[in-house]
Amino acid sequence: MQPFSNSLFADAEASYDEADYVIFGVPYDGTTSFKAGTRAAPNAIRAISYNFEPYMPMYDLELTDIPFIDLGDLYPDCDPEEVTGQVEETVSMILGDGKCPVMLGGEHSITIGAVRAAKPGWYVVCDAHLDFQDEYRGSRYNHDCVTARVEEMGLQGIIIIGGRSGSREEFQRARSHHLFTADQVHEEGIASIITRIKALIGEESLYLSIDADAIDSCLTPGLGTPDPFGMTPRDVRTVIRALAPQAVGFDYVEVLPDDQGQTAAVAAHMIREFIGCRAQSRGM
Amino acid sequence: MQPFSNSLFADAEASYDEADYVIFGVPYDGTTSFKAGTRAAPNAIRAISYNFEPYMPMYDLELTDIPFIDLGDLYPDCDPEEVTGQVEETVSMILGDGKCPVMLGGEHSITIGAVRAAKPGWYVVCDAHLDFQDEYRGSRYNHDCVTARVEEMGLQGIIIIGGRSGSREEFQRARSHHLFTADQVHEEGIASIITRIKALIGEESLYLSIDADAIDSCLTPGLGTPDPFGMTPRDVRTVIRALAPQAVGFDYVEVLPDDQGQTAAVAAHMIREFIGCRAQSRGM
Amino acid sequence: MQPFSNSLFADAEASYDEADYVIFGVPYDGTTSFKAGTRAAPNAIRAISYNFEPYMPMYDLELTDIPFIDLGDLYPDCDPEEVTGQVEETVSMILGDGKCPVMLGGEHSITIGAVRAAKPGWYVVCDAHLDFQDEYRGSRYNHDCVTARVEEMGLQGIIIIGGRSGSREEFQRARSHHLFTADQVHEEGIASIITRIKALIGEESLYLSIDADAIDSCLTPGLGTPDPFGMTPRDVRTVIRALAPQAVGFDYVEVLPDDQGQTAAVAAHMIREFIGCRAQSRGM
Amino acid sequence: MQPFSNSLFADAEASYDEADYVIFGVPYDGTTSFKAGTRAAPNAIRAISYNFEPYMPMYDLELTDIPFIDLGDLYPDCDPEEVTGQVEETVSMILGDGKCPVMLGGEHSITIGAVRAAKPGWYVVCDAHLDFQDEYRGSRYNHDCVTARVEEMGLQGIIIIGGRSGSREEFQRARSHHLFTADQVHEEGIASIITRIKALIGEESLYLSIDADAIDSCLTPGLGTPDPFGMTPRDVRTVIRALAPQAVGFDYVEVLPDDQGQTAAVAAHMIREFIGCRAQSRGM
Amino acid sequence: MQPFSNSLFADAEASYDEADYVIFGVPYDGTTSFKAGTRAAPNAIRAISYNFEPYMPMYDLELTDIPFIDLGDLYPDCDPEEVTGQVEETVSMILGDGKCPVMLGGEHSITIGAVRAAKPGWYVVCDAHLDFQDEYRGSRYNHDCVTARVEEMGLQGIIIIGGRSGSREEFQRARSHHLFTADQVHEEGIASIITRIKALIGEESLYLSIDADAIDSCLTPGLGTPDPFGMTPRDVRTVIRALAPQAVGFDYVEVLPDDQGQTAAVAAHMIREFIGCRAQSRGM
Amino acid sequence: MQPFSNSLFADAEASYDEADYVIFGVPYDGTTSFKAGTRAAPNAIRAISYNFEPYMPMYDLELTDIPFIDLGDLYPDCDPEEVTGQVEETVSMILGDGKCPVMLGGEHSITIGAVRAAKPGWYVVCDAHLDFQDEYRGSRYNHDCVTARVEEMGLQGIIIIGGRSGSREEFQRARSHHLFTADQVHEEGIASIITRIKALIGEESLYLSIDADAIDSCLTPGLGTPDPFGMTPRDVRTVIRALAPQAVGFDYVEVLPDDQGQTAAVAAHMIREFIGCRAQSRGM
Ligand SMILES: [Mn+2]
Ligand SMILES: [Mn+2]
Ligand SMILES: [Mn+2]
Ligand SMILES: [Mn+2]
Ligand SMILES: [Mn+2]
Ligand SMILES: [Mn+2]
Ligand SMILES: [Mn+2]
Ligand SMILES: [Mn+2]
Ligand SMILES: [Mn+2]
Ligand SMILES: [Mn+2]
Ligand SMILES: [Mn+2]
Ligand SMILES: [Mn+2]
């Protein structure tokens, strides 16, 4: 009999029980303020994942040797607070089963639920935006309020990398935590900033959230709130390679696949990097 | 001094006080279930409106001789019930000032607020979808629930033209009102159906809502929930020409301008038809 | 636990054993002569299938009440003759298990393998092209050679509907079978032509192949070899409704989803029509 | 040695001396008022011409049996009056050599030069727009002034088919000639209108200009000034089939190829129809 | 009453009398030689401006605290010399009222009128092209002739940054002024080149024109005459930050918004930078 | 008489006999594994070539002073081995006539035929992919097998620059030749790598093949198998400038022009660089 393909993330061939990593998508974009359509990102990222080889030369690992599953997509409700709850329940289940969640957005607000479930020591986010609004367009769960909601969880620390857009108040609030702007990354080099971040975090656990707009919109234009003067994909890859071993959860959000696929291609690569790097660090 | 343009609906040159017709946009698409982006429709419709001449040969009227204004767009909240309230307040103001509202969606849920404010005798809607869900994705204000919400207002009658998609329950509920499917329109001819509708409504007032997906998605593919086997633009124009004189309010919703502009072009034409036809019937 | 979606055809929820209908995709476009990319059609058709309700008012049937499965996609080889073999093996398996195959192209050459496996009485095809080339660009399995290959199988009859493009020799060859051109369909009406076709076929079995370019490229532009002056979607739907009850197999090929989805939307509708109509005729 | 293709109109294989028909492009769009880019049409039309078979079943003719050439494109100046002169010189040369010009726009203003050179008895144009402005945006050679310029040439008659957009003055001016609106074509049928036109023209010579926006923008959206509620491609084909035998020149203008190619496909078909029909009428 | 938006540049809330900066658009592209459509840029830049926060952390300024207005768009004539006159009149008015003009192209030829009105000490332009043609396609006001026309004004100096395309004669002519090629910028670094430019200009006044194609077309592909191997957005931002304080006028031209918005996003950022930097230098 | 353009590579004005360089296209994409459509690249590259000036300041040469011709496109067969033969025959003819072939893909498999004909000392390829599969999807002439087929020719050496994707076995095989990964290029700098390559090759002849996906897909997204984390266009230009003087043949393959033209623009530039640099080195 001929073999057949499905459309989930390439090489995600483990059963749920076998899996160390659990990918799932949240095609939700109900609160986005500029361009609509991040709901299409999970499937766009999956589609481009078939363009890449299972072998990852950086880690000398076959992706097929790492047990991971792609559950498909949640059916999100309309209301962002409800969606946060759906995500929290899902991530709690995954973590409770001793697995690492890898979430594909959809908009950034979904991260709130994941961090709530993960209860990490630190929250590290790459993002053009500070996301420190207390409320926006009538909702405290708007994608502009993510860091504000995380702040309320009382974690040990919050680190924002690539930030360059926000109100004066948001910048003040971000600077009371740890803000490394995109211009700083450009001028100091990501390696130096990683050193500073590692000194802050030490051996503690963290949740790593990548808002795709951290990357310069001239390099990856497929974004809901595109911003130029940003980080490079290599900068973000360096962040992932540095922090994946300590991460209890990971997400990649805010891709809006209206370009030729380059933004989703970067996303798929980053997800592979996260899984490959973390798996290798744990002795695969 | 050189003259300058803005980007509001072409020929909308009256002040609010002078205006008989008040256009406004509601760039809201928070509950849409398939493709995202109807928020972009109001400006796309305005842009294409500059492609047409002020003169309307059907009515031998210059659009510039009819006093109308385009207020621009509401800033919609995230929550659909809140948006309904924003629309209701706006339409109430317009009607209270003795003017006729012409609303550009955005998604169909905004119609709920407009009908609430307008309190018409009849609700007439062209739509591929029956929109008779009581709740969808956790919200009673989802764009799939519009007719269900209108039904609760206890108007004299509800007429759906072009319907072809819904659950068995929605079809039953729609048939308890007045449903003219797209296949019926194709087979009987719109003129015959208009005769039957006129017999139903008589001289009573009505609110006319055009969900752009009433039209066949092969003819106007720029839609959030595109459906083939639909009405033609001429069918819908016939509905507008027949019912505009009795209408207390009008909206054109669910355009998603990802095509070459043909769907927005039809929308802009229909808005001109509504204004031109109604103005002529009142002796302009 | 939250439910999750996959990306196969909407409502295809049966197991293989339960299924009466077996959908599978063949993302192959190796011999196409004009625009490249029909390989993307199976997933585009699946994606748009989620835009439609399970309920089909024409048949008063819920799609979820008809047991069918979507196997996903074959992994096609490079060589068209090899791909034909892959298809033949798959369709033989499905028919051998007493089920009805529903194949999503990809290019038209895949039909050769399906007809070989199905051994129907008649071959009925809607196509702008006569596909009667003996060889094209060095291959006898080019998508321009489909009907020529089918002719060699010695079926009882071949019927081409919507044909309007071919060489003089192809027209002569097609007219030695049964050719109903698109202009004939436009002028005589599809109902009259269906009557003539039914008289030809009687109660015998048939294989029904829909090359999407049978439909006018102004209505469905997402095609590899688009041709204007064609049939309407309603014409093709009428063909399906008339012939599905007698069909032993079905395919929908040559969609190239570079438009706003209207061509894939029509395709998804037609697949639902085929399954719904045939299921109803068998007493569902 | 392997054969090689170029990118001129398919099957245009005659030398200039042999040719009965001379195709040339004018990639000029300097005065267009709405969407920019009709300059790209000549090459888009040529590209799609390779999608069609040389054989034309309507005329039982191989296009390769009709001697015609495609010269390529003029290098247009910036100023529309200059471009008109370039076209006039070219068309004069072609007519002086006893050949029939077939011009691909670019914008409609180029027709002025062609009609000046051709000095036909009648000017017949399919166009959504009346093009009867005396001056527009500071130029008397704007694409909105074509018919006004032709009127000054004192031909025997001017016939506009498909007109539906213009100022009150333009409608008055058009009605002093012969105007058949798109709604008239829809209601009366093109066959009846052709009969009336033939009665007007008799055996006299004519120049036939097709502004692509005569066709409904829902069917062919690739247009600089798209207009819905227009003619169908079959309507325009009927005009060409009726009038090509008497035509001393032909052009197809105002295609703006930003769609999936359907508008250029119709254009290429129409050019084939013009050449095939006229050639057959002259005994090919 | 609900507030409403318009579509002018975000945060442009001053009246003309209050305004220090006056934005206006010139949607003119009549002489462009390659891709058509820079006329669409002013509205595309305005649309993306809503994606950015009013707060500019670089200057610790709220854009809303700087009084500026967006007048909308001029209605350009067809003829480029006429358009130059329209621009000259507008810029003269703005400068005569003690305000700073910020012009959005459209094509580069409009700069001629602005420089004529501004009579600066120096003309500084970022451009891939030298624009030193005396005449092109029959016009001395073609967008390839901008620097040639400026040269005739007898300013103190002309500086071209990012130049990499032109004829041998244009390179010779540019080198008789001050040319810093894109390869020089890449190799020497923009900071070093700014030092040299500052030494040339001293405290004198200048007009700053940014032709968007100065930037590498791989980073910002939305251009009428795209050229790879160019400057980075950061390079151009450095130029603006260095020279805005001395500028009497500014324009950003030649954006052709056919990409995902990244080119317009850079443009909107640069306009904010110009206004913010110049305002801060004057003590806001 | 007015001059006319064709659509071949800009400034390719020599006859075959005069030409030193012979451009030809191979619009073949029959074995591509991810996105379809590299067949469209030759004409897209030609179209953008008109955007550039004949003058190349780097070489102080007018392209029009170098005798070269563009033959147009081969008519490729369906089968990749056959196409390889068509290419081999063509390149043999060109080399036999003492000219240098410049081939535009189409997919990479066509390089096999060119290298067979050219019999160079070394094969140097820029490519994201190692292309060392022995067979793929049932064919030994798949575009993933190029280097494997070249290896069998027994040349003096194989050099891969920019490689970053392949199986473990392909990496092992590539490292047994000379592999410089994209990360190496990024970290060491292309100049240093060129020095090492020059030391390997010395004065021997080479064939230079550029697979466009060597370049980062964020910079040039118009690719069939796009890969981020790649080389920059300047890196590849440096390779061409270093190696063109010794090259006996050149190709640029795997462009898939679905972007705004930036990928084809880079391709056209590189072809100019190859011809200009090689011509200058030979004393033009
Ligand atoms: Mn965020
Ligand atoms: Mn963000
Ligand atoms: Mn609706
Ligand atoms: Mn609807
Ligand atoms: Mn076919
Ligand atoms: Mn076909
Ligand atoms: Mn016209
Ligand atoms: Mn027109
Ligand atoms: Mn310029
Ligand atoms: Mn320029
Ligand atoms: Mn390759
Ligand atoms: Mn490659």
PDB file of N, CA and C in Angstrom, chain E residues 34-35 133 164-168 170-171 175 182-183 186 216-219 221 224-230 258-260 262, chain F residues 47-53 55-58 60-62 65 218-220 233-234 237 241 260-262 265-266 269-270 273:
ATOM      1  N   PHE E  34       9.955  52.042 -15.340  1.00  0.00           N
ATOM      2  CA  PHE E  34       9.926  50.587 -15.159  1.00  0.00           C
ATOM      3  C   PHE E  34       8.553  50.170 -14.610  1.00  0.00           C
ATOM      4  N   LYS E  35       8.450  49.858 -13.332  1.00  0.00           N
ATOM      5  CA  LYS E  35       7.150  49.448 -12.815  1.00  0.00           C
ATOM      6  C   LYS E  35       6.269  50.663 -12.559  1.00  0.00           C
ATOM      7  N   GLN E 133      20.200  62.579 -16.142  1.00  0.00           N
ATOM      8  CA  GLN E 133      19.833  62.653 -17.557  1.00  0.00           C
ATOM      9  C   GLN E 133      19.291  64.043 -17.862  1.00  0.00           C
ATOM     10  N   ARG E 164      24.295  54.082  -7.454  1.00  0.00           N
ATOM     11  CA  ARG E 164      24.937  52.891  -8.034  1.00  0.00           C
ATOM     12  C   ARG E 164      24.463  52.600  -9.442  1.00  0.00           C
ATOM     13  N   SER E 165      23.625  53.457  -9.999  1.00  0.00           N
ATOM     14  CA  SER E 165      23.099  53.186 -11.331  1.00  0.00           C
ATOM     15  C   SER E 165      23.027  54.476 -12.131  1.00  0.00           C
ATOM     16  N   GLY E 166      23.570  54.411 -13.346  1.00  0.00           N
ATOM     17  CA  GLY E 166      23.545  55.577 -14.221  1.00  0.00           C
ATOM     18  C   GLY E 166      24.414  55.301 -15.431  1.00  0.00           C
ATOM     19  N   SER E 167      24.382  56.196 -16.384  1.00  0.00           N
ATOM     20  CA  SER E 167      25.251  56.043 -17.550  1.00  0.00           C
ATOM     21  C   SER E 167      26.660  56.533 -17.187  1.00  0.00           C
ATOM     22  N   ARG E 168      27.614  56.246 -18.067  1.00  0.00           N
ATOM     23  CA  ARG E 168      29.003  56.732 -17.832  1.00  0.00           C
ATOM     24  C   ARG E 168      29.006  58.250 -17.669  1.00  0.00           C
ATOM     25  N   GLU E 170      26.543  60.176 -16.647  1.00  0.00           N
ATOM     26  CA  GLU E 170      25.955  60.555 -15.356  1.00  0.00           C
ATOM     27  C   GLU E 170      26.954  60.350 -14.217  1.00  0.00           C
ATOM     28  N   PHE E 171      27.721  59.274 -14.267  1.00  0.00           N
ATOM     29  CA  PHE E 171      28.724  59.067 -13.206  1.00  0.00           C
ATOM     30  C   PHE E 171      29.770  60.184 -13.232  1.00  0.00           C
ATOM     31  N   ARG E 175      30.273  62.735 -10.162  1.00  0.00           N
ATOM     32  CA  ARG E 175      31.581  62.818  -9.485  1.00  0.00           C
ATOM     33  C   ARG E 175      32.133  64.231  -9.504  1.00  0.00           C
ATOM     34  N   ALA E 182      26.714  53.318  -2.910  1.00  0.00           N
ATOM     35  CA  ALA E 182      26.235  52.347  -1.920  1.00  0.00           C
ATOM     36  C   ALA E 182      27.361  51.412  -1.495  1.00  0.00           C
ATOM     37  N   ASP E 183      28.221  51.027  -2.432  1.00  0.00           N
ATOM     38  CA  ASP E 183      29.347  50.169  -2.045  1.00  0.00           C
ATOM     39  C   ASP E 183      30.286  50.908  -1.088  1.00  0.00           C
ATOM     40  N   HIS E 186      28.728  50.808   2.247  1.00  0.00           N
ATOM     41  CA  HIS E 186      28.882  49.474   2.823  1.00  0.00           C
ATOM     42  C   HIS E 186      30.297  49.268   3.359  1.00  0.00           C
ATOM     43  N   ASP E 216      18.465  48.959  -0.420  1.00  0.00           N
ATOM     44  CA  ASP E 216      18.572  47.681  -1.119  1.00  0.00           C
ATOM     45  C   ASP E 216      17.188  47.079  -1.384  1.00  0.00           C
ATOM     46  N   SER E 217      16.942  46.704  -2.626  1.00  0.00           N
ATOM     47  CA  SER E 217      15.623  46.169  -2.977  1.00  0.00           C
ATOM     48  C   SER E 217      15.368  44.796  -2.363  1.00  0.00           C
ATOM     49  N   CYS E 218      16.384  44.149  -1.807  1.00  0.00           N
ATOM     50  CA  CYS E 218      16.122  42.913  -1.057  1.00  0.00           C
ATOM     51  C   CYS E 218      15.517  43.228   0.307  1.00  0.00           C
ATOM     52  N   LEU E 219      15.761  44.406   0.807  1.00  0.00           N
ATOM     53  CA  LEU E 219      15.219  44.800   2.111  1.00  0.00           C
ATOM     54  C   LEU E 219      13.881  45.516   1.948  1.00  0.00           C
ATOM     55  N   PRO E 221      11.490  45.818  -1.157  1.00  0.00           N
ATOM     56  CA  PRO E 221      11.226  45.542  -2.579  1.00  0.00           C
ATOM     57  C   PRO E 221      10.119  46.385  -3.203  1.00  0.00           C
ATOM     58  N   GLY E 224       9.598  51.372  -7.576  1.00  0.00           N
ATOM     59  CA  GLY E 224       9.357  51.444  -9.009  1.00  0.00           C
ATOM     60  C   GLY E 224      10.542  50.998  -9.842  1.00  0.00           C
ATOM     61  N   THR E 225      11.738  51.295  -9.381  1.00  0.00           N
ATOM     62  CA  THR E 225      12.955  50.886 -10.092  1.00  0.00           C
ATOM     63  C   THR E 225      13.888  50.249  -9.073  1.00  0.00           C
ATOM     64  N   PRO E 226      13.538  49.016  -8.659  1.00  0.00           N
ATOM     65  CA  PRO E 226      14.255  48.351  -7.566  1.00  0.00           C
ATOM     66  C   PRO E 226      15.687  48.004  -7.940  1.00  0.00           C
ATOM     67  N   ASP E 227      16.591  48.173  -6.996  1.00  0.00           N
ATOM     68  CA  ASP E 227      18.007  47.926  -7.242  1.00  0.00           C
ATOM     69  C   ASP E 227      18.600  47.246  -6.012  1.00  0.00           C
ATOM     70  N   PRO E 228      19.200  46.080  -6.204  1.00  0.00           N
ATOM     71  CA  PRO E 228      19.872  45.438  -5.066  1.00  0.00           C
ATOM     72  C   PRO E 228      21.229  46.101  -4.799  1.00  0.00           C
ATOM     73  N   PHE E 229      21.965  45.583  -3.852  1.00  0.00           N
ATOM     74  CA  PHE E 229      23.302  46.083  -3.504  1.00  0.00           C
ATOM     75  C   PHE E 229      23.247  47.540  -3.054  1.00  0.00           C
ATOM     76  N   GLY E 230      22.237  47.850  -2.240  1.00  0.00           N
ATOM     77  CA  GLY E 230      22.040  49.229  -1.831  1.00  0.00           C
ATOM     78  C   GLY E 230      22.357  49.484  -0.366  1.00  0.00           C
ATOM     79  N   ASP E 258       3.798  47.473  -3.699  1.00  0.00           N
ATOM     80  CA  ASP E 258       3.317  46.166  -4.156  1.00  0.00           C
ATOM     81  C   ASP E 258       3.866  45.027  -3.300  1.00  0.00           C
ATOM     82  N   ASP E 259       4.464  45.346  -2.187  1.00  0.00           N
ATOM     83  CA  ASP E 259       4.999  44.314  -1.293  1.00  0.00           C
ATOM     84  C   ASP E 259       4.060  44.137  -0.099  1.00  0.00           C
ATOM     85  N   GLN E 260       4.533  43.580   1.000  1.00  0.00           N
ATOM     86  CA  GLN E 260       3.668  43.353   2.167  1.00  0.00           C
ATOM     87  C   GLN E 260       3.655  44.562   3.097  1.00  0.00           C
ATOM     88  N   GLN E 262       6.430  46.456   3.826  1.00  0.00           N
ATOM     89  CA  GLN E 262       7.698  46.772   4.495  1.00  0.00           C
ATOM     90  C   GLN E 262       8.319  48.073   3.964  1.00  0.00           C
TER      91      GLN E 262
ATOM     92  N   ALA F  47      12.818  40.317 -17.880  1.00  0.00           N
ATOM     93  CA  ALA F  47      11.990  41.518 -17.712  1.00  0.00           C
ATOM     94  C   ALA F  47      12.681  42.530 -16.804  1.00  0.00           C
ATOM     95  N   ILE F  48      13.240  42.064 -15.703  1.00  0.00           N
ATOM     96  CA  ILE F  48      13.874  42.996 -14.765  1.00  0.00           C
ATOM     97  C   ILE F  48      15.191  43.518 -15.319  1.00  0.00           C
ATOM     98  N   SER F  49      15.773  42.823 -16.282  1.00  0.00           N
ATOM     99  CA  SER F  49      17.054  43.301 -16.824  1.00  0.00           C
ATOM    100  C   SER F  49      16.905  44.673 -17.475  1.00  0.00           C
ATOM    101  N   TYR F  50      15.683  45.016 -17.891  1.00  0.00           N
ATOM    102  CA  TYR F  50      15.455  46.334 -18.503  1.00  0.00           C
ATOM    103  C   TYR F  50      15.457  47.456 -17.467  1.00  0.00           C
ATOM    104  N   ASN F  51      15.470  47.093 -16.194  1.00  0.00           N
ATOM    105  CA  ASN F  51      15.490  48.092 -15.132  1.00  0.00           C
ATOM    106  C   ASN F  51      16.883  48.652 -14.915  1.00  0.00           C
ATOM    107  N   PHE F  52      17.890  48.044 -15.513  1.00  0.00           N
ATOM    108  CA  PHE F  52      19.268  48.431 -15.204  1.00  0.00           C
ATOM    109  C   PHE F  52      19.917  49.137 -16.397  1.00  0.00           C
ATOM    110  N   GLU F  53      20.839  50.021 -16.080  1.00  0.00           N
ATOM    111  CA  GLU F  53      21.572  50.766 -17.100  1.00  0.00           C
ATOM    112  C   GLU F  53      22.572  49.863 -17.823  1.00  0.00           C
ATOM    113  N   TYR F  55      25.482  50.683 -18.533  1.00  0.00           N
ATOM    114  CA  TYR F  55      26.807  50.974 -17.975  1.00  0.00           C
ATOM    115  C   TYR F  55      27.018  50.266 -16.646  1.00  0.00           C
ATOM    116  N   MET F  56      28.203  49.617 -16.500  1.00  0.00           N
ATOM    117  CA  MET F  56      28.550  48.946 -15.243  1.00  0.00           C
ATOM    118  C   MET F  56      29.750  49.653 -14.639  1.00  0.00           C
ATOM    119  N   PRO F  57      29.502  50.513 -13.637  1.00  0.00           N
ATOM    120  CA  PRO F  57      30.610  51.344 -13.121  1.00  0.00           C
ATOM    121  C   PRO F  57      31.751  50.509 -12.554  1.00  0.00           C
ATOM    122  N   MET F  58      31.462  49.345 -12.003  1.00  0.00           N
ATOM    123  CA  MET F  58      32.521  48.496 -11.444  1.00  0.00           C
ATOM    124  C   MET F  58      33.586  48.179 -12.476  1.00  0.00           C
ATOM    125  N   ASP F  60      33.670  49.862 -15.540  1.00  0.00           N
ATOM    126  CA  ASP F  60      33.701  50.976 -16.490  1.00  0.00           C
ATOM    127  C   ASP F  60      33.449  50.475 -17.918  1.00  0.00           C
ATOM    128  N   LEU F  61      32.436  49.629 -18.031  1.00  0.00           N
ATOM    129  CA  LEU F  61      32.098  48.994 -19.306  1.00  0.00           C
ATOM    130  C   LEU F  61      30.618  49.229 -19.614  1.00  0.00           C
ATOM    131  N   GLU F  62      30.308  49.446 -20.887  1.00  0.00           N
ATOM    132  CA  GLU F  62      28.916  49.403 -21.326  1.00  0.00           C
ATOM    133  C   GLU F  62      28.593  47.950 -21.693  1.00  0.00           C
ATOM    134  N   ASP F  65      28.792  47.064 -25.227  1.00  0.00           N
ATOM    135  CA  ASP F  65      30.089  46.895 -25.901  1.00  0.00           C
ATOM    136  C   ASP F  65      30.589  45.458 -25.844  1.00  0.00           C
ATOM    137  N   CYS F 218      15.248  35.388   3.370  1.00  0.00           N
ATOM    138  CA  CYS F 218      14.693  36.665   3.837  1.00  0.00           C
ATOM    139  C   CYS F 218      15.084  37.805   2.904  1.00  0.00           C
ATOM    140  N   LEU F 219      16.175  37.646   2.214  1.00  0.00           N
ATOM    141  CA  LEU F 219      16.622  38.691   1.290  1.00  0.00           C
ATOM    142  C   LEU F 219      16.074  38.468  -0.112  1.00  0.00           C
ATOM    143  N   THR F 220      16.013  37.218  -0.522  1.00  0.00           N
ATOM    144  CA  THR F 220      15.466  36.889  -1.843  1.00  0.00           C
ATOM    145  C   THR F 220      14.473  35.737  -1.667  1.00  0.00           C
ATOM    146  N   PRO F 233      23.512  38.605  -0.979  1.00  0.00           N
ATOM    147  CA  PRO F 233      23.847  38.835  -2.391  1.00  0.00           C
ATOM    148  C   PRO F 233      25.291  39.322  -2.573  1.00  0.00           C
ATOM    149  N   ARG F 234      25.773  40.164  -1.666  1.00  0.00           N
ATOM    150  CA  ARG F 234      27.168  40.620  -1.817  1.00  0.00           C
ATOM    151  C   ARG F 234      28.150  39.457  -1.717  1.00  0.00           C
ATOM    152  N   ARG F 237      28.069  37.777  -5.048  1.00  0.00           N
ATOM    153  CA  ARG F 237      28.738  38.652  -6.026  1.00  0.00           C
ATOM    154  C   ARG F 237      30.247  38.545  -5.902  1.00  0.00           C
ATOM    155  N   ARG F 241      32.773  37.580  -8.865  1.00  0.00           N
ATOM    156  CA  ARG F 241      33.894  38.459  -9.251  1.00  0.00           C
ATOM    157  C   ARG F 241      35.232  37.726  -9.152  1.00  0.00           C
ATOM    158  N   GLN F 260       8.255  40.277  -5.269  1.00  0.00           N
ATOM    159  CA  GLN F 260       8.088  41.550  -5.983  1.00  0.00           C
ATOM    160  C   GLN F 260       9.195  41.776  -7.009  1.00  0.00           C
ATOM    161  N   GLY F 261       9.915  40.759  -7.318  1.00  0.00           N
ATOM    162  CA  GLY F 261      10.960  40.861  -8.335  1.00  0.00           C
ATOM    163  C   GLY F 261      12.357  40.965  -7.765  1.00  0.00           C
ATOM    164  N   GLN F 262      12.474  41.011  -6.433  1.00  0.00           N
ATOM    165  CA  GLN F 262      13.817  41.219  -5.874  1.00  0.00           C
ATOM    166  C   GLN F 262      14.753  40.053  -6.177  1.00  0.00           C
ATOM    167  N   ALA F 265      15.768  40.324  -9.715  1.00  0.00           N
ATOM    168  CA  ALA F 265      16.649  41.488  -9.874  1.00  0.00           C
ATOM    169  C   ALA F 265      18.074  41.124  -9.491  1.00  0.00           C
ATOM    170  N   VAL F 266      18.203  40.379  -8.405  1.00  0.00           N
ATOM    171  CA  VAL F 266      19.541  39.921  -8.015  1.00  0.00           C
ATOM    172  C   VAL F 266      20.111  39.004  -9.093  1.00  0.00           C
ATOM    173  N   HIS F 269      21.317  41.009 -12.051  1.00  0.00           N
ATOM    174  CA  HIS F 269      22.577  41.676 -11.677  1.00  0.00           C
ATOM    175  C   HIS F 269      23.742  40.703 -11.755  1.00  0.00           C
ATOM    176  N   MET F 270      23.547  39.505 -11.244  1.00  0.00           N
ATOM    177  CA  MET F 270      24.638  38.526 -11.179  1.00  0.00           C
ATOM    178  C   MET F 270      25.065  38.110 -12.581  1.00  0.00           C
ATOM    179  N   GLU F 273      27.102  40.819 -13.852  1.00  0.00           N
ATOM    180  CA  GLU F 273      28.414  40.765 -13.193  1.00  0.00           C
ATOM    181  C   GLU F 273      29.292  39.693 -13.839  1.00  0.00           C
TER     182      GLU F 273
END
